[in-house]
XYZ file of C-alpha atoms in Angstrom:
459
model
C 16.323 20.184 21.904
C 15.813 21.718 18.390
C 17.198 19.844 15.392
C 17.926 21.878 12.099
C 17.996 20.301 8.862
C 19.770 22.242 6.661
C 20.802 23.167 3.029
C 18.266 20.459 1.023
C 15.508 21.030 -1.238
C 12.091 20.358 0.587
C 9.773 18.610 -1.959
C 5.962 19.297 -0.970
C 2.952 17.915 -2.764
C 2.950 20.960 -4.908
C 6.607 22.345 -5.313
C 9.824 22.166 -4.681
C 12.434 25.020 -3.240
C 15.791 25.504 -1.182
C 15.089 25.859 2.440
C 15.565 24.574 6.424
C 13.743 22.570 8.055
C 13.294 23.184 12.142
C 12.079 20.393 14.678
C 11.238 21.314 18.322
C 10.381 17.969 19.662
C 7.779 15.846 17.708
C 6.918 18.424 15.348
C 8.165 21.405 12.588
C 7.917 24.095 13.412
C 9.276 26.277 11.023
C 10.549 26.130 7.155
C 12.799 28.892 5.482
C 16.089 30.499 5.447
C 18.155 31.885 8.438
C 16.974 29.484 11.269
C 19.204 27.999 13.896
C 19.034 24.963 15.943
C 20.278 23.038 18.432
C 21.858 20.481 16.447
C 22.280 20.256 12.874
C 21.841 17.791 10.211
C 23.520 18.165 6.905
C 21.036 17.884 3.360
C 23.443 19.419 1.246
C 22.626 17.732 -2.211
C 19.458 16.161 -0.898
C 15.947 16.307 -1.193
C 14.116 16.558 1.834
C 10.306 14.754 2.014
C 7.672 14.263 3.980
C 7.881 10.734 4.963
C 5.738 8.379 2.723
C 2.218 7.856 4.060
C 1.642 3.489 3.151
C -2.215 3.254 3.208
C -2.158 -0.123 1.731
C -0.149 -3.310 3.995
C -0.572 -6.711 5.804
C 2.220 -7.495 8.529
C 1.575 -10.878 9.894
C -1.129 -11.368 8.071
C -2.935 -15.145 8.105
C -3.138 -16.372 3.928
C -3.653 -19.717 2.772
C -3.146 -21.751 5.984
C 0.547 -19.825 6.611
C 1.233 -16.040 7.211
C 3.242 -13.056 5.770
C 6.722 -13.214 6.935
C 6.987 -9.643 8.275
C 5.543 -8.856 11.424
C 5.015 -5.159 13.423
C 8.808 -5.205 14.288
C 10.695 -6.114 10.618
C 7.970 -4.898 8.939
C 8.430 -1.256 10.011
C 12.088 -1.521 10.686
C 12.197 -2.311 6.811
C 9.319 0.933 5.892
C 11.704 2.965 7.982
C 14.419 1.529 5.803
C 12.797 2.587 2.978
C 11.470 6.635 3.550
C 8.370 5.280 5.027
C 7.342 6.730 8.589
C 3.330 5.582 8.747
C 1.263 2.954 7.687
C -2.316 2.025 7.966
C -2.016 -1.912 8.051
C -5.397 -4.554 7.123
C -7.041 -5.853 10.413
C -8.873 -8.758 8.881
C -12.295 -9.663 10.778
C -12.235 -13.604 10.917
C -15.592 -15.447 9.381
C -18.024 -15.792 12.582
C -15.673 -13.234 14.499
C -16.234 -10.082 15.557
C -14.399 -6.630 14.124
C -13.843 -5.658 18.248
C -11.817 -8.874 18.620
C -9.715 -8.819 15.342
C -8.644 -5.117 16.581
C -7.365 -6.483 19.736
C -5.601 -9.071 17.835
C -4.165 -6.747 15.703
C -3.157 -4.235 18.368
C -1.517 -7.216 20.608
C 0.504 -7.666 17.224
C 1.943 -3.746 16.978
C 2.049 -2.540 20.718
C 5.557 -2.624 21.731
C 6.756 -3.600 18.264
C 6.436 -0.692 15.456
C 9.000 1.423 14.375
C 6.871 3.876 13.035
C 3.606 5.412 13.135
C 0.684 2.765 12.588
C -2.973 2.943 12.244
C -5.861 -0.079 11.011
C -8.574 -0.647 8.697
C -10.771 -3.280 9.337
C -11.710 -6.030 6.647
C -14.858 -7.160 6.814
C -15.737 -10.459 5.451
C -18.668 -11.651 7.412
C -20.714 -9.065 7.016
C -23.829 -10.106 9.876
C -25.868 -7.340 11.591
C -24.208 -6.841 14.398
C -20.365 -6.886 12.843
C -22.110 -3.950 10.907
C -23.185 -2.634 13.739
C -19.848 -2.448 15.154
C -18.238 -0.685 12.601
C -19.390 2.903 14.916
C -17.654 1.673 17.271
C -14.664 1.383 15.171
C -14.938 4.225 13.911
C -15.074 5.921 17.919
C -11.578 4.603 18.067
C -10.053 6.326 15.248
C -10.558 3.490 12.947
C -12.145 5.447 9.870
C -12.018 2.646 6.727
C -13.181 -0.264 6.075
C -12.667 -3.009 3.484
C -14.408 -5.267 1.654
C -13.004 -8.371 -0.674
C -14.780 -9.062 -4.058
C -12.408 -12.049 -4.828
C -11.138 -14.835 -2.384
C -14.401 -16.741 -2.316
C -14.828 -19.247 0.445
C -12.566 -17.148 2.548
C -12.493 -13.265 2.651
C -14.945 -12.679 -0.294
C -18.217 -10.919 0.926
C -21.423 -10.410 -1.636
C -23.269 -7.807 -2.852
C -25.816 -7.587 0.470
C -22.923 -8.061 2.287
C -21.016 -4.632 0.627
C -24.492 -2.797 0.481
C -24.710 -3.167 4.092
C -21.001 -1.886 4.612
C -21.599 1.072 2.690
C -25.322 2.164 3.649
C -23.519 1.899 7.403
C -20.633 4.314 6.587
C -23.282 6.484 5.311
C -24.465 6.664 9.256
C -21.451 6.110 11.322
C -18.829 7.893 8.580
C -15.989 6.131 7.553
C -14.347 5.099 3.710
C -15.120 1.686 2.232
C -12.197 0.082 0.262
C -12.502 -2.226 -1.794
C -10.750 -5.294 -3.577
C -12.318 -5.733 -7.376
C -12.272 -9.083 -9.075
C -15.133 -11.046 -9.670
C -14.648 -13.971 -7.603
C -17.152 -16.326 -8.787
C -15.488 -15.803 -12.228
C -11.803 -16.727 -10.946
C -12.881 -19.695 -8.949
C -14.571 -21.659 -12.363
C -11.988 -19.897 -14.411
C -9.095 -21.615 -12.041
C -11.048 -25.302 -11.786
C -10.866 -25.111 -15.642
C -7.103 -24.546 -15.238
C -6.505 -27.234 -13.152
C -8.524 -29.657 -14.992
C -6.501 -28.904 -18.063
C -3.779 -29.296 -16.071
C -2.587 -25.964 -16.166
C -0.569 -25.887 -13.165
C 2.066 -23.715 -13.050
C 2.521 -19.855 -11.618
C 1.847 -17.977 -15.019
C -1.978 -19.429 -14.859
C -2.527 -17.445 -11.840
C -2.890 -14.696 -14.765
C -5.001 -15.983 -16.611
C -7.096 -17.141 -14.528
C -7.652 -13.853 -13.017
C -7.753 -11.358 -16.520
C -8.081 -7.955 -16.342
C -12.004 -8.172 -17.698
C -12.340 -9.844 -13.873
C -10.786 -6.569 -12.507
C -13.227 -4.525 -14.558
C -16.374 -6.037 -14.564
C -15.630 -6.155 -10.392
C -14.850 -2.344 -10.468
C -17.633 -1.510 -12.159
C -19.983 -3.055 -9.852
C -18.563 -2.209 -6.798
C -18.751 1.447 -8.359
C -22.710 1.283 -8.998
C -23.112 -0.351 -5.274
C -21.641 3.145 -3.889
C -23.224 5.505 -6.385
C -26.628 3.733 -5.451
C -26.049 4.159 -1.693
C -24.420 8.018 -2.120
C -21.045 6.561 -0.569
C -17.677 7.396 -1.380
C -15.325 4.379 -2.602
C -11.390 3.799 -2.724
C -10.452 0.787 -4.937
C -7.145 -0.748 -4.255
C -4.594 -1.828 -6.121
C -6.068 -1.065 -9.644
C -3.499 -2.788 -12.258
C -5.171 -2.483 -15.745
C -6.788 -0.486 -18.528
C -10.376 -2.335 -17.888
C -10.409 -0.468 -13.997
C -8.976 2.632 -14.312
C -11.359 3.149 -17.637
C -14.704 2.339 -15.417
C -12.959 4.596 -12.284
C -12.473 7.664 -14.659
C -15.694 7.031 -15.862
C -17.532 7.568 -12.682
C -15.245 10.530 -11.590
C -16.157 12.058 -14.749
C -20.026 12.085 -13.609
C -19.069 13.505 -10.097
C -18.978 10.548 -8.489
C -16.550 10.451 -5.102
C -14.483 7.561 -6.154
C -10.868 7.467 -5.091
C -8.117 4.684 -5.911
C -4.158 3.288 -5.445
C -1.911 1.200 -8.097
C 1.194 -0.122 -6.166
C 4.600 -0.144 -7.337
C 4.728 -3.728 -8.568
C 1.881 -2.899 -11.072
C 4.185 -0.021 -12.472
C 7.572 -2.163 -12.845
C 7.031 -5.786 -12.980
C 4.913 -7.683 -15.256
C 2.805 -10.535 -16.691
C 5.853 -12.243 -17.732
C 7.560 -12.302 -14.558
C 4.969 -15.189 -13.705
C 6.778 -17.371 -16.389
C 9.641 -17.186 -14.979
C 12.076 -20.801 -14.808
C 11.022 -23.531 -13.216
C 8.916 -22.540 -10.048
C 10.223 -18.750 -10.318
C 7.041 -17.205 -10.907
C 5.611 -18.128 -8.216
C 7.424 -14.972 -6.273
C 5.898 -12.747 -8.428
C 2.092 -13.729 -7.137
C -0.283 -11.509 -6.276
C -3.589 -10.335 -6.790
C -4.955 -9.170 -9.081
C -2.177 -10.082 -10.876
C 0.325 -8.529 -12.802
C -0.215 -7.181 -16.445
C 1.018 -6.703 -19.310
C 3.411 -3.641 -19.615
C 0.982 -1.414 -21.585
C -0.966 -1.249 -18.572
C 1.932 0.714 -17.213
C 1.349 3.680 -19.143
C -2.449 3.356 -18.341
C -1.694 3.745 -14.877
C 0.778 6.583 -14.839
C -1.704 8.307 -17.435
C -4.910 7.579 -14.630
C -2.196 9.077 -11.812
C -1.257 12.318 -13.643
C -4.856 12.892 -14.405
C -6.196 12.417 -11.303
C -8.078 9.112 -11.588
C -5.826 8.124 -8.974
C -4.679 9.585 -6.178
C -1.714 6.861 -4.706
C 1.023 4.676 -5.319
C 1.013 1.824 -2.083
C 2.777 -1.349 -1.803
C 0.440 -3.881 -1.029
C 3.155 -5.343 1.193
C 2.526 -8.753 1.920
C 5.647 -11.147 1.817
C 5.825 -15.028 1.972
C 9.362 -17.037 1.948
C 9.916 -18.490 -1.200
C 10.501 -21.425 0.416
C 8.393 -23.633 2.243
C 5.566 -20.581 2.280
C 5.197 -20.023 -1.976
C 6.177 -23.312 -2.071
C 2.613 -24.717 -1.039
C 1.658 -23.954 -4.452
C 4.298 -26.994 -6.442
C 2.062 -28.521 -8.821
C -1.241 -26.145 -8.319
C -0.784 -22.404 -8.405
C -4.081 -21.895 -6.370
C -1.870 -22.418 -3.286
C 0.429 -19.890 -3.814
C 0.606 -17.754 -1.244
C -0.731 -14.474 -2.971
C 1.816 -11.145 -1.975
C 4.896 -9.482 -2.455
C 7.695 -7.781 -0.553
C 7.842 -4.462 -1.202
C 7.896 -2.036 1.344
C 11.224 -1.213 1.563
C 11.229 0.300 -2.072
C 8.485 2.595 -2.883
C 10.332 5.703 -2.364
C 13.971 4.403 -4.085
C 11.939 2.903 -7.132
C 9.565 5.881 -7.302
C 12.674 8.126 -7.855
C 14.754 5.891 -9.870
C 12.431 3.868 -12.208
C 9.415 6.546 -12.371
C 11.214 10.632 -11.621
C 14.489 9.842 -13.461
C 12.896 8.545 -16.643
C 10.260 10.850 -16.685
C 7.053 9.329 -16.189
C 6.379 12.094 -12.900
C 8.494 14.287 -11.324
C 9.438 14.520 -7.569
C 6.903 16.333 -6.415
C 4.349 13.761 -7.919
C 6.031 11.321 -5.567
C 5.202 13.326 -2.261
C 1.483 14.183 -4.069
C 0.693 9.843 -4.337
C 2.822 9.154 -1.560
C 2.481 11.194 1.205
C 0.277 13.805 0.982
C -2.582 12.169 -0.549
C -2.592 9.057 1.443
C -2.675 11.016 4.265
C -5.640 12.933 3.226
C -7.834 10.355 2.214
C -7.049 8.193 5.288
C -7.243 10.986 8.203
C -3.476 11.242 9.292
C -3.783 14.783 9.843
C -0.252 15.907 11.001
C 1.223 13.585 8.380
C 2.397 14.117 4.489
C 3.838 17.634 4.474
C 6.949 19.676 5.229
C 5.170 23.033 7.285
C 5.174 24.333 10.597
C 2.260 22.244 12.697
C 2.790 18.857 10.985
C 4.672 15.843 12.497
C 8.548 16.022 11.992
C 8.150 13.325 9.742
C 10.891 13.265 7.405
C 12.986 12.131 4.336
C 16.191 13.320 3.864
C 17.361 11.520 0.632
C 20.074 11.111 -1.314
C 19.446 11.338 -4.885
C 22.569 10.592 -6.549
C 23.630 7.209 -4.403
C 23.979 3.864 -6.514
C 23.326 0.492 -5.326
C 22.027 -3.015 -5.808
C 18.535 -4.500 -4.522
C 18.991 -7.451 -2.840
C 17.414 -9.829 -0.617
C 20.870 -10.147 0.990
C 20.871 -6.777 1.984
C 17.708 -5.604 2.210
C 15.990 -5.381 5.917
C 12.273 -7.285 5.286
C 12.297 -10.723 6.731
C 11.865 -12.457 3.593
C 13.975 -15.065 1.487
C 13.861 -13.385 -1.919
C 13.280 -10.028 -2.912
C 10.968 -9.515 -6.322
C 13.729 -6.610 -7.370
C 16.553 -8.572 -7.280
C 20.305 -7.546 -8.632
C 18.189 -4.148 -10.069
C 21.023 -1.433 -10.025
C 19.310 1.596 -9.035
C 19.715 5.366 -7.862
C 19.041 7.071 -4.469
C 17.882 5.963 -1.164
C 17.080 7.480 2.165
C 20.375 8.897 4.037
C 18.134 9.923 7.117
C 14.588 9.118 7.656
C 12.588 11.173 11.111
C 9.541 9.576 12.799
C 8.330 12.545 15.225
C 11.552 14.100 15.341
C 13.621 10.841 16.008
C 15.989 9.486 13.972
C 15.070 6.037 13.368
C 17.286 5.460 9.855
C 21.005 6.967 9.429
C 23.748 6.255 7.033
C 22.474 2.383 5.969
C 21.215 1.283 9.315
C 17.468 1.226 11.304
C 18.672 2.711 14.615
C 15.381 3.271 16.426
C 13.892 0.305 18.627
C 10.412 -1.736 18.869
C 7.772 -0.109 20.329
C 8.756 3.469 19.466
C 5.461 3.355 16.928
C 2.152 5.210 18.367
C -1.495 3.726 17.181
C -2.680 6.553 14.844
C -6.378 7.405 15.572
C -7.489 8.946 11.791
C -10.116 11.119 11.246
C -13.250 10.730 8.856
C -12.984 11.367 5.563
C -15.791 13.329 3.380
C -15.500 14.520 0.199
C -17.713 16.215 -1.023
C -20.779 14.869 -2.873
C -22.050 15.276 -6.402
């Protein structure tokens, strides 16, 4: 059966124009004027997307002795929610472990649960021979990036051998290295100072992390791949200090790619000194900034020093889970909930006050996600690509709110924001799995997304 969606304005990574959309099955198969379909779907007054590509998330992911709230089921249920139809979750390697059996953990996790579209990277943060040796394997089965942790020491942090290897492999087996910049060394004495002091509370988890950590850490982990001729992504940039050493290298031809996520564009610095034990649901890391890095980043994302806008969706429960930090911030849980509001906050916070327009919002997050992380039939509205699709609303009002919203999480970091448009149907492969306020598609509807390699070009 065909499905037309008709009389909306189909948003592509490059432009915008009036036009139908038909699906035949799984896929589009044609875009224009004049086309007739089985069944019809009214856009009239909305903008019609490709659905958002999130590169960057961590569904029941182990942190800290506890683990995100959100697992393959409400995780994607709530992406759906949101205009999300694919995302390329962490598989983190355990220390002593092997990458082949943290994929099978990961895979027991999302078979028969996702909503959507998923694919992996691995994290690798025991970097022996033979893990390295592994990583052809991984990339065999469609799993094409790989990341590394410069912070987290004693746990996920790997050194500079350690990312040398990583890289120098890729340069064999293909594959994209990501990589999390902070200088962990530097965090760990900066946070026993804290604690000594007695500096306890959820607003030193900023300054214990500053954004000279982020630099100096970006600036390395640049050098490491321009030594070893690889390309880089760095996640979750937040500050001036990064994006100054990414543009940088881009300017001497260097391949190196990178993200900010939305909390890094709307919340900041001060959110951590919140009331009482507040702050502690606005942890992450690196942390968040203070607000002049905001127009840093949407400056780095027009120019083209970055190429996406992710989530970094990783959610604890206020309580009992961000609780383990009372009296020493170290044991916050370190994430936020956010998946559910890239595409909503995109258009209201960022498109209707004129920091990008909409088609900037397809470019950073659809299209170029997609690109860089090998989902080949994703992040575009043409004939041949996955009927994965957005049909949004832009002039619907409502209210954030943890009481509403669809992740499984206590509290929700955008609370009682009033805000404007949100998804009125959202496509996964043709099928409807979002209509009119509600996630009507079931667990276990999601395919594993084998991604190709990705190579830019060199020099």
């Amino acid at each position: 059966m065909t499905r037309l969606i008709r009389g909306g304005r189909v948003v592509t990574a490059t432009d915008a124009f009036d036009a139908d959309v038909l699906i035949d099955g799984e896929a589009i198969v044609a875009v224009g004027t004049g086309l007739s379909g089985d069944e019809e779907i009214d856009a009239s007054g909305c903008l019609v997307l490709p659905g958002l590509v999130d590169n960057h998330t961590h569904l029941s992911m182990p942190f800290g002795g506890t683990w995100s709230c959100d697992d393959y089921d409400t995780g994607t249920a709530a992406a759906a929610a949101g205009g999300t139809t694919s995302i390329v979750d962490f598989c983190i390697q355990y220390v002593g472990g092997s990458l082949k059996d943290a994929l099978a953990e990961w895979h027991g996790r999302a078979d028969g649960a996702a909503h959507i579209d998923y694919g992996f990277h691995c994290a690798i943060t025991d970097a022996r021979p033979e893990v390295v040796a592994e990583m052809e394997q991984c990339v065999a089965e469609g799993v094409t990036s790989f990341k590394v942790f410069m912070a987290y020491k004693g746990a996920l942090m790997v050194d500079d051998e350690q990312f040398i290897a990583v890289l120098e492999q890729t340069g064999k087996t293909g594959g994209l290295v990501m990589v999390h910049c902070e200088n962990g060394d530097a965090v760990v004495r900066y946070q026993k100072e804290a604690l000594e002091r007695g500096d306890t509370d959820p607003k030193f988890h900023a300054s214990t992390r500053p954004p000279e950590v982020e630099g100096e850490a970006t600036s390395r982990a640049i050098r490491l791949a321009e030594w070893t001729g690889r390309p880089l992504f760095v996640v979750h940039v937040t500050c001036e200090e990064a994006v100054k050493e990414i543009q940088a290298a881009r300017d001497r031809g260097l391949p190196i790619f990178g993200e900010t996520c939305i909390q890094y564009l709307y919340l900041t610095v001060e959110d951590l000194d919140r009331p009482g034990f507040e702050g502690a649901k606005y942890v992450c890391s690196p942390p968040l900034r203070e607000a002049y890095n905001q127009h840093v980043l949407y400056q780095a994302l027009r120019q083209g020093a970055l190429q996406g806008i992710s989530t970094d969706h990783c959610p604890f429960n206020f309580k009992e889970q961000k609780e383990l930090g009372l009296g020493d911030f170290t044991k916050i849980p370190n994430g936020l909930p956010a998946i559910e509001h890239r595409l909503t906050l995109l258009y209201d916070r960022s498109v209707r006050e004129g920091h990008m327009d909409i088609v900037d919002v397809v470019r950073h997050g659809s299209w170029g996600p997609a690109r860089i992380f090998g989902l080949d039939k994703k992040g575009a509205i043409a004939p041949g690509f996955d009927a994965d699709i957005v049909v949004f609303d832009p002039e619907v009002k409502h209210t954030i709110s943890a009481e509403t919203h669809v992740m499984n999480v206590d509290y929700d970091p955008f609370e009682g924001w009033e805000v404007q448009g949100k998804p009125r149907f959202v496509f996964s492969r043709g099928d409807t799995v979002y209509a009119d306020g509600q996630v009507v598609s079931e667990p276990g509807r999601g395919r594993f997304l084998k991604r190709s390699l990705f190579e830019p070009a060199l020099g």
